[in-house]
XYZ file of C-alpha atoms in Angstrom:
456
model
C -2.202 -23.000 22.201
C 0.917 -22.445 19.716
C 4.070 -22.908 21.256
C 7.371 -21.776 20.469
C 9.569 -24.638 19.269
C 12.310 -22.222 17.398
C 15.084 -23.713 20.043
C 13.995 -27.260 19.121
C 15.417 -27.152 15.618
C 18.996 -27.485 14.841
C 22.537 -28.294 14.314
C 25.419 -28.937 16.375
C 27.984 -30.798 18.016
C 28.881 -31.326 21.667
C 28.227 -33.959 24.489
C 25.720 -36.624 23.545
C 26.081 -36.017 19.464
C 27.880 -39.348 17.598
C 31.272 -37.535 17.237
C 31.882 -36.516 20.571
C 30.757 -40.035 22.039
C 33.036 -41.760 19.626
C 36.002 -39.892 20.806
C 35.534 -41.239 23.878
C 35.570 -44.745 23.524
C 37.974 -47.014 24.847
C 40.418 -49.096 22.547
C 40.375 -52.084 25.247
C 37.411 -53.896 25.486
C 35.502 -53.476 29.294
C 36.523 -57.062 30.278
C 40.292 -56.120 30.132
C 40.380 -52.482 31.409
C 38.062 -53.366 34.338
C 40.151 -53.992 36.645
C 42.345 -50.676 36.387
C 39.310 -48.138 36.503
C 38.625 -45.976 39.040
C 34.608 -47.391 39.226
C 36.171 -51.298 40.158
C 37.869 -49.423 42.760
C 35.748 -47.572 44.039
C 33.598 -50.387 44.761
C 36.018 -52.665 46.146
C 35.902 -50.184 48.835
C 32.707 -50.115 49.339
C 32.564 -53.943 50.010
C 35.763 -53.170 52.085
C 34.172 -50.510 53.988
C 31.165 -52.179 54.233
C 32.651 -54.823 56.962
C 33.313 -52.419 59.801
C 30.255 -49.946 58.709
C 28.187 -53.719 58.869
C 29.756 -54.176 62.538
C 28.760 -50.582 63.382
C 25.107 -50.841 62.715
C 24.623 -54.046 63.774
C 26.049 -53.828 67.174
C 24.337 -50.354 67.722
C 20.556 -51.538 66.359
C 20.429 -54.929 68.449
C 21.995 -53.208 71.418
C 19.553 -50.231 71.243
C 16.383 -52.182 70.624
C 16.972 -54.812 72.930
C 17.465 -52.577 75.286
C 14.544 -50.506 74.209
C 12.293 -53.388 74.295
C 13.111 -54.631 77.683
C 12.600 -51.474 78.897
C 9.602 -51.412 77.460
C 7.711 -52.279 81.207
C 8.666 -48.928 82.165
C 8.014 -45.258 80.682
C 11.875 -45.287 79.594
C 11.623 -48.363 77.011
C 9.563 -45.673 74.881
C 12.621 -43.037 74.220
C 15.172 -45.388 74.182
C 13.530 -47.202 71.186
C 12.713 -43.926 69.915
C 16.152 -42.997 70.058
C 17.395 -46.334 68.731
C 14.982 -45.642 65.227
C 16.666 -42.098 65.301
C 20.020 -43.240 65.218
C 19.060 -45.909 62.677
C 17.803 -42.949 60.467
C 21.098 -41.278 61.083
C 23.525 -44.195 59.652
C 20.805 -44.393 56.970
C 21.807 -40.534 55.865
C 25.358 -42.053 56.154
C 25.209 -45.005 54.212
C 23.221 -43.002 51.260
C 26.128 -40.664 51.344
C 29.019 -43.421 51.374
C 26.589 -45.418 48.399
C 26.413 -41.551 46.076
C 30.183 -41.026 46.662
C 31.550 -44.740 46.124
C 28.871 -46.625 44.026
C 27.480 -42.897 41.879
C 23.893 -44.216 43.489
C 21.865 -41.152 44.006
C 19.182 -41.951 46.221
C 16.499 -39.401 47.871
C 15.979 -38.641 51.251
C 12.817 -40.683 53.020
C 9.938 -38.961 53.814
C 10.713 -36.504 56.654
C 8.898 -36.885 60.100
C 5.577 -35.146 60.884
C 4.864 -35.018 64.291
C 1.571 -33.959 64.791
C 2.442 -32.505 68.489
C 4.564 -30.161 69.508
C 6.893 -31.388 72.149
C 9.182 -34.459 72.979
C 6.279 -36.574 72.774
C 5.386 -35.772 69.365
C 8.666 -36.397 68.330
C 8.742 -39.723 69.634
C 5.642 -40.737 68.318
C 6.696 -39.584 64.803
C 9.393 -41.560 65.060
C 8.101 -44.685 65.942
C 5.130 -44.366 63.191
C 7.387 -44.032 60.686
C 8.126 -46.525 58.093
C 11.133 -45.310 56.858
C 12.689 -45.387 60.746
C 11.788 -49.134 60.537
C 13.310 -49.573 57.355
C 16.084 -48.329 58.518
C 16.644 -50.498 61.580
C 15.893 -53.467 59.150
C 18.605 -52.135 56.682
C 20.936 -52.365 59.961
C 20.113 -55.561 60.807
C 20.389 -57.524 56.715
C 23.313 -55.121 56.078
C 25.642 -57.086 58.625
C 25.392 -60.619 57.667
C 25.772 -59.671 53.859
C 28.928 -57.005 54.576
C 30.628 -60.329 56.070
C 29.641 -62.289 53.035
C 30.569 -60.023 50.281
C 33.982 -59.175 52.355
C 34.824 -62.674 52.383
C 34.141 -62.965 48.789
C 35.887 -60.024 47.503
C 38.976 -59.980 49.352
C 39.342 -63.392 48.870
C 38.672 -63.557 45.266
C 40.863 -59.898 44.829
C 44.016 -61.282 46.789
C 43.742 -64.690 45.230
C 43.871 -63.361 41.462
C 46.586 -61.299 42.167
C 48.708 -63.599 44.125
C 48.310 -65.973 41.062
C 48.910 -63.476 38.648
C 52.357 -61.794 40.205
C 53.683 -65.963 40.888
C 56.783 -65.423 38.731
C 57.651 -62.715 40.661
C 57.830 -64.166 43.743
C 58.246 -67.929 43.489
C 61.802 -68.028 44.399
C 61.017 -67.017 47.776
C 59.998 -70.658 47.930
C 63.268 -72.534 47.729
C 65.098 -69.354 48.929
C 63.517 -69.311 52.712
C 60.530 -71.923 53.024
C 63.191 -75.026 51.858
C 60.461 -76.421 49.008
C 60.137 -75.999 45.638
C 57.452 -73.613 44.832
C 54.117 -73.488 45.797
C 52.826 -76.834 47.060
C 49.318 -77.354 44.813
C 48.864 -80.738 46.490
C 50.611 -83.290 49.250
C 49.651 -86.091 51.706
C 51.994 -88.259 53.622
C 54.020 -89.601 50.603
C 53.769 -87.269 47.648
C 54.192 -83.579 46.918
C 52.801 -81.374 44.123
C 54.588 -78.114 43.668
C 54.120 -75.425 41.283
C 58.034 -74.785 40.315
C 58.831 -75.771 36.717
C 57.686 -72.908 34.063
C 55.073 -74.462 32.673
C 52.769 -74.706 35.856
C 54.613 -71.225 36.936
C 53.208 -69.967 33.390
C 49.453 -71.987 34.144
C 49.268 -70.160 37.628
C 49.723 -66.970 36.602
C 47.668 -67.110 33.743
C 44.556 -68.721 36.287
C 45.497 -65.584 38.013
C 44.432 -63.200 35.242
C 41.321 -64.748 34.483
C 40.638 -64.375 38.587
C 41.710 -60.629 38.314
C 39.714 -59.791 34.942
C 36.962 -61.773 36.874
C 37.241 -60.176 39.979
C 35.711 -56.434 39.202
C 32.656 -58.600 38.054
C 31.951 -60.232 41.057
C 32.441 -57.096 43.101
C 30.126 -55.439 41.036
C 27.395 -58.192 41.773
C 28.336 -58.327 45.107
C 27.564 -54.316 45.339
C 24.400 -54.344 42.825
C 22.886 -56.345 45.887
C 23.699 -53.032 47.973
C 22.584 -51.023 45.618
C 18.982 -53.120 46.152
C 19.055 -52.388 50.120
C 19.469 -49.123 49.680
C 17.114 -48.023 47.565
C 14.942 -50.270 48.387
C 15.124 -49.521 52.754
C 17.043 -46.229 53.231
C 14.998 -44.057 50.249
C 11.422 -42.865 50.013
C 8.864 -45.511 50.116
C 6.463 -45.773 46.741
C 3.502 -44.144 48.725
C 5.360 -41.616 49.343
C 7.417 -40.836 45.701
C 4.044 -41.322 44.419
C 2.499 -38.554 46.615
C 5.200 -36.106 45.902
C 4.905 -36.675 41.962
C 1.472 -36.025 42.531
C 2.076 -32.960 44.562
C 4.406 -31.619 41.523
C 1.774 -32.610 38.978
C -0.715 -30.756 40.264
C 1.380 -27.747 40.811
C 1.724 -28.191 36.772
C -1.748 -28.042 36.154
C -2.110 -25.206 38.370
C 0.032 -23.260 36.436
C -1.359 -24.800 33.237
C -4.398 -23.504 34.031
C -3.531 -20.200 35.591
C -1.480 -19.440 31.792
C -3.915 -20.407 29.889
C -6.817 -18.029 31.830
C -4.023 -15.603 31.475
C -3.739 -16.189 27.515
C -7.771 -15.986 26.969
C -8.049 -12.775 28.973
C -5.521 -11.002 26.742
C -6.717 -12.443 23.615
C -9.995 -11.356 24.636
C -8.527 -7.797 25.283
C -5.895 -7.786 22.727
C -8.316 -8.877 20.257
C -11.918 -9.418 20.246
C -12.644 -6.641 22.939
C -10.686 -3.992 21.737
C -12.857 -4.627 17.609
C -15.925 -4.589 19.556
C -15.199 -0.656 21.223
C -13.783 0.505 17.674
C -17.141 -1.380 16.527
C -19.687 0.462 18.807
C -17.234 3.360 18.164
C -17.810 3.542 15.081
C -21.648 2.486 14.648
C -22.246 5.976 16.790
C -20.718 8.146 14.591
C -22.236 6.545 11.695
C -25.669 7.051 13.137
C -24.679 10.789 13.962
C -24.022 10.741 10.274
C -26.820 9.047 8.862
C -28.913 12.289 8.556
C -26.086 14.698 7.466
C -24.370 12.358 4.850
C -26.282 8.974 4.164
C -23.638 7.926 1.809
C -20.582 8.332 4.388
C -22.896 6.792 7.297
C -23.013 3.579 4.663
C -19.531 3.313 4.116
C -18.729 3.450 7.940
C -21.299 0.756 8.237
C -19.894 -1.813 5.840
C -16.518 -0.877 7.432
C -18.452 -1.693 11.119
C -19.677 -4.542 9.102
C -15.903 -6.060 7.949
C -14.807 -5.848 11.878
C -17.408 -7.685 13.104
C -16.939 -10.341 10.969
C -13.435 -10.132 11.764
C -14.470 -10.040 16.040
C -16.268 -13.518 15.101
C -13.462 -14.856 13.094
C -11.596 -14.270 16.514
C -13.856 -15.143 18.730
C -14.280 -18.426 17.034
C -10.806 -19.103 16.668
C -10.450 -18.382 20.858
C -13.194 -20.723 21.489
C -11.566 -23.481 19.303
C -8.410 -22.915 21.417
C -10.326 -23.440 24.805
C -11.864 -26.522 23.033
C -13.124 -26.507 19.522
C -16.949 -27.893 19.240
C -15.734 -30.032 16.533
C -14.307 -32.254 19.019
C -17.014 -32.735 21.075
C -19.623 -33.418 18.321
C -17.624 -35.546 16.098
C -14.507 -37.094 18.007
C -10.520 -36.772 17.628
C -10.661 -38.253 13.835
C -12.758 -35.040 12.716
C -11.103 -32.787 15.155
C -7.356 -33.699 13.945
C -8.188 -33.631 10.781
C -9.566 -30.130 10.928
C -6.602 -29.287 12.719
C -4.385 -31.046 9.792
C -6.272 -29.076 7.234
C -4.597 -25.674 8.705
C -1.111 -27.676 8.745
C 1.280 -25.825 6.123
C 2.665 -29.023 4.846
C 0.218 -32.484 3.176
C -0.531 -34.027 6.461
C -1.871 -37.667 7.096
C -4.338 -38.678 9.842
C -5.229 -41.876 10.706
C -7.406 -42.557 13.722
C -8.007 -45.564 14.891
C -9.896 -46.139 17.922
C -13.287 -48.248 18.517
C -14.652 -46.047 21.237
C -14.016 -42.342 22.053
C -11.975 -41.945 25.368
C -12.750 -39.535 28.243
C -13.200 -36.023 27.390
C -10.664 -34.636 29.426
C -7.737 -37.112 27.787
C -9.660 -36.827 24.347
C -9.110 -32.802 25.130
C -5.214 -33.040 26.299
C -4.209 -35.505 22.930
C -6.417 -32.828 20.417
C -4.206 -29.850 21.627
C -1.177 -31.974 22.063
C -1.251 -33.174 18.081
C -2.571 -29.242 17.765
C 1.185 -27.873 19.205
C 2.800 -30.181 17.230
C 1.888 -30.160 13.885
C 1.851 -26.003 14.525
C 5.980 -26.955 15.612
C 5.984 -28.615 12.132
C 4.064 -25.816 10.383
C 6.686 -23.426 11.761
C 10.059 -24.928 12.277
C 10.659 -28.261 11.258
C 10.736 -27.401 7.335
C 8.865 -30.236 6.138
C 7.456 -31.178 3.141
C 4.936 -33.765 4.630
C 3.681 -35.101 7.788
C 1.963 -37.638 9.222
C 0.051 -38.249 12.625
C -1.498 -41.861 13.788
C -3.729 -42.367 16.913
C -4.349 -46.047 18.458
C -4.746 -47.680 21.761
C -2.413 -50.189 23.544
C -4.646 -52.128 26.403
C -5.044 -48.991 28.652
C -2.731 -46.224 26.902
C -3.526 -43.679 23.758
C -1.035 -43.398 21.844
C -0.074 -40.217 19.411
C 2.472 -40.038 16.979
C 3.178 -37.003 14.393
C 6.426 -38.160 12.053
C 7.617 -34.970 9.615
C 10.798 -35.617 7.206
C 12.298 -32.139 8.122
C 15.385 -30.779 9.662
C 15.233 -32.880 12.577
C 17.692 -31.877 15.919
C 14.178 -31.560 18.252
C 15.242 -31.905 21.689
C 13.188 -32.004 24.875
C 16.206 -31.479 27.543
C 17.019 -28.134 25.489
C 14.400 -26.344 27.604
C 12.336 -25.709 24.635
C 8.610 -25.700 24.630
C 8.362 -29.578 23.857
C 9.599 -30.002 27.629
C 6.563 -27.582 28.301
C 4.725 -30.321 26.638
C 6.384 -32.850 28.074
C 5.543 -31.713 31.430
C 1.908 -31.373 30.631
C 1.568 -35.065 30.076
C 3.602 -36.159 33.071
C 0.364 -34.072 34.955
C -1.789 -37.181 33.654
C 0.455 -39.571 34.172
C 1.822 -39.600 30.543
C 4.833 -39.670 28.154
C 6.381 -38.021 25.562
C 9.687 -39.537 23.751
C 10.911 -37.618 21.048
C 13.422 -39.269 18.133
C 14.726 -36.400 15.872
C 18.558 -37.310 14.549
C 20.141 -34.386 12.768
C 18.884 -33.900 9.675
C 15.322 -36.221 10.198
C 12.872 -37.188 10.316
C 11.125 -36.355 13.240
C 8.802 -38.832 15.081
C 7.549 -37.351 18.447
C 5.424 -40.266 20.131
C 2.494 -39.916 23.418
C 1.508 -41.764 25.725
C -1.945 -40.593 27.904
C -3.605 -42.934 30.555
C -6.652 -44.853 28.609
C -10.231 -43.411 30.327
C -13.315 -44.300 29.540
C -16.085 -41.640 29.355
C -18.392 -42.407 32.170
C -22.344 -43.668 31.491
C -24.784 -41.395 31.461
C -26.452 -41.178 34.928
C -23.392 -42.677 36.865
């Protein structure tokens, strides 16, 4: 079960390393640049857009399903609602599109439709079973009333700040064409405030700037909200993320499994099979010997003798790869630390568990310490390492710490993402913290199960 790690281990610079992502950092703090970058922007249109887009929806979804549903008396109510959840589906697409371009929100497709007859009818039918077409009209319907809201609230607060801010600039127009002072702040029937001398003219525009550092805030609230309603009505629903994780899991352990049939059978040819023929080979000519020269029949036979013990040496070795009996007698603590005892560097074990988990997770954390510690045997040029085993509520967790070289990355398409993909199959985790330079601490995460009672 070794696995090449030789990418894992290194030096470097480039995006994501401390130097590059200091070189990139702003001399202005976020709160004053925030209004002049392209993100605040961006979503101020979005909450701009979102006003007519709002009206759009809204008009066509009530329209359409009133329509529908008064129609409903006759065979035509049917396809005009169908078509109404259709076209609900369609802005959906839309507004996922106008969300990834303006707010960077990345959000998957729902769960296609599967009619299960061919034909109009079938479509129809798939339509109106389908949650996600429902959660589309209701996106059409709550997206409306909040578009006005956050409209209201951005524009107003946007046009506000900067009309505040830019006073001193325009002011004179006051006296110039409206015949008053400035401004007027306050006023009833016998006295006037106005905003005209430089000290409230200074006041006003400096209320302005807090408004307009303030303002890419609010918008951002304002469109977090959207972000919710999106995700939350116009993606996949949870049943349905969760069934196509578990459709990619299980294509992992498929070819899990398939590669590591594929790595007995040639071990078995490579290896133990090919001894035995050279064995049997060579047990026939030493019995065609044994009457002509005794003495060279014995020396072929101690020979014969040496690759036997050699075929069991392999064999055993294979068998402790498919799942060493060590385990299964005596438990991860004996298992790991047989497995430590191979480790090039001093290694430390510490198990500490009150009750043995399932077999099957028991089986996945053995060879998972088993590839690591054979990553830190090979690459990680340690001098000592360490690996601890406990349980959180429901969770095992693993954790091998070496003081090497450091630099292990899983994203680097090295065989720790091969790892890291064969816990995600059980629902598991793998987080690996290895600065440049070390040390090392690769921690895992498997699902807690309990090995069933006998008889149940």
């Amino acid at each position: 079960m070794a696995t090449d790690y030789g990418h894992s281990y290194g030096f470097g610079s480039g995006p994501g390393f401390p130097e590059d992502t200091a070189a990139r950092r702003h001399r202005l703090p976020a709160g004053l640049r925030a209004p002049f970058e392209g993100r605040s922007w961006r979503e101020f249109g979005y909450v701009l857009l979102g006003l007519p887009v709002g009206i759009l929806l809204f008009t066509y979804a009530v329209t359409m399903v009133s329509l529908g549903a008064g129609l409903l008396v006759t065979f035509l109510g049917v396809p005009v609602l169908a078509a109404a959840l259709a076209g609900c589906r369609g802005f959906g697409a839309m507004e996922r599109a106008r969300a990834r371009a303006l707010l960077g929100l990345r959000v998957s497709d729902p769960e296609p439709l599967r009619a299960r007859k061919q034909g109009a009818m079938g479509w129809m039918g798939a339509v109106l079973k389908s949650g996600a077409s429902w959660r589309s009209l209701l996106y059409a319907v709550l997206q409306f009333p909040w578009s006005v809201f956050s409209f209201v609230v951005a524009v107003n607060v946007w046009a506000f700040g900067w009309a505040m801010l830019t006073y001193p600039l325009w002011f004179w127009v006051f006296p110039m064409y409206a015949g008053q002072d400035g401004l007027q702040l306050y006023g009833d029937e016998t006295h006037r405030v106005y905003l005209d001398n430089p000290f409230e003219i200074t006041m006003t525009a400096l209320v302005g700037l807090l408004f307009t550092l303030a303002t890419p805030w609010i918008v951002r609230a304002l469109t977090t909200v959207d972000r919710v309603m999106v995700h939350g009505l116009l993606g996949p629903s949870r049943l349905a993320t969760r069934v196509v994780e578990l459709e990619s899991d299980r294509g992992v352990v498929v070819d899990t499994a398939a590669a590591d049939l594929r790595r007995i059978e040639r071990d078995l040819h490579d290896g133990a099979q090919a001894r035995l023929v050279n064995l049997a080979m060579d047990l026939g000519l030493a019995k065609e010997k044994l009457k002509e020269d005794p003495q060279a029949a014995a020396i072929m036979v101690d020979e014969a003798h040496g690759e036997v013990k050699t075929a069991l040496q392999e064999l055993r070795d294979l068998a402790r790869g498919i799942h060493p009996a060590v385990l299964t007698d005596r438990g991860l603590d004996a298992a790991l630390s047989s497995v430590a005892s191979r480790c090039t560097v001093p290694v430390r074990v510490e198990v500490d568990l009150a009750e043995r988990p399932a077999s099957a997770i028991e089986g996945i954390a053995y060879f998972t310490v088993s590839e690591l510690l054979q990553n830190v045997s090979k690459h990680a040029r340690a001098t000592s390492a360490s690996v601890e085993v406990w349980r959180v509520e429901n969770r095992l967790m693993l954790q091998v710490v070496d003081n090497g070289v450091g630099g292990a990355d899983v994203s680097a398409g090295s065989g720790l993402a091969g790892l890291a993909e064969r816990l995600d199959a059980v629902d598991g985790i793998l987080v690996v913290d290895s600065p440049a330079g070390g040390p090392t601490r690769v921690t895992a995460e498997l699902p807690w199960r309990s090995e069933p009672a006998a008889g149940h």
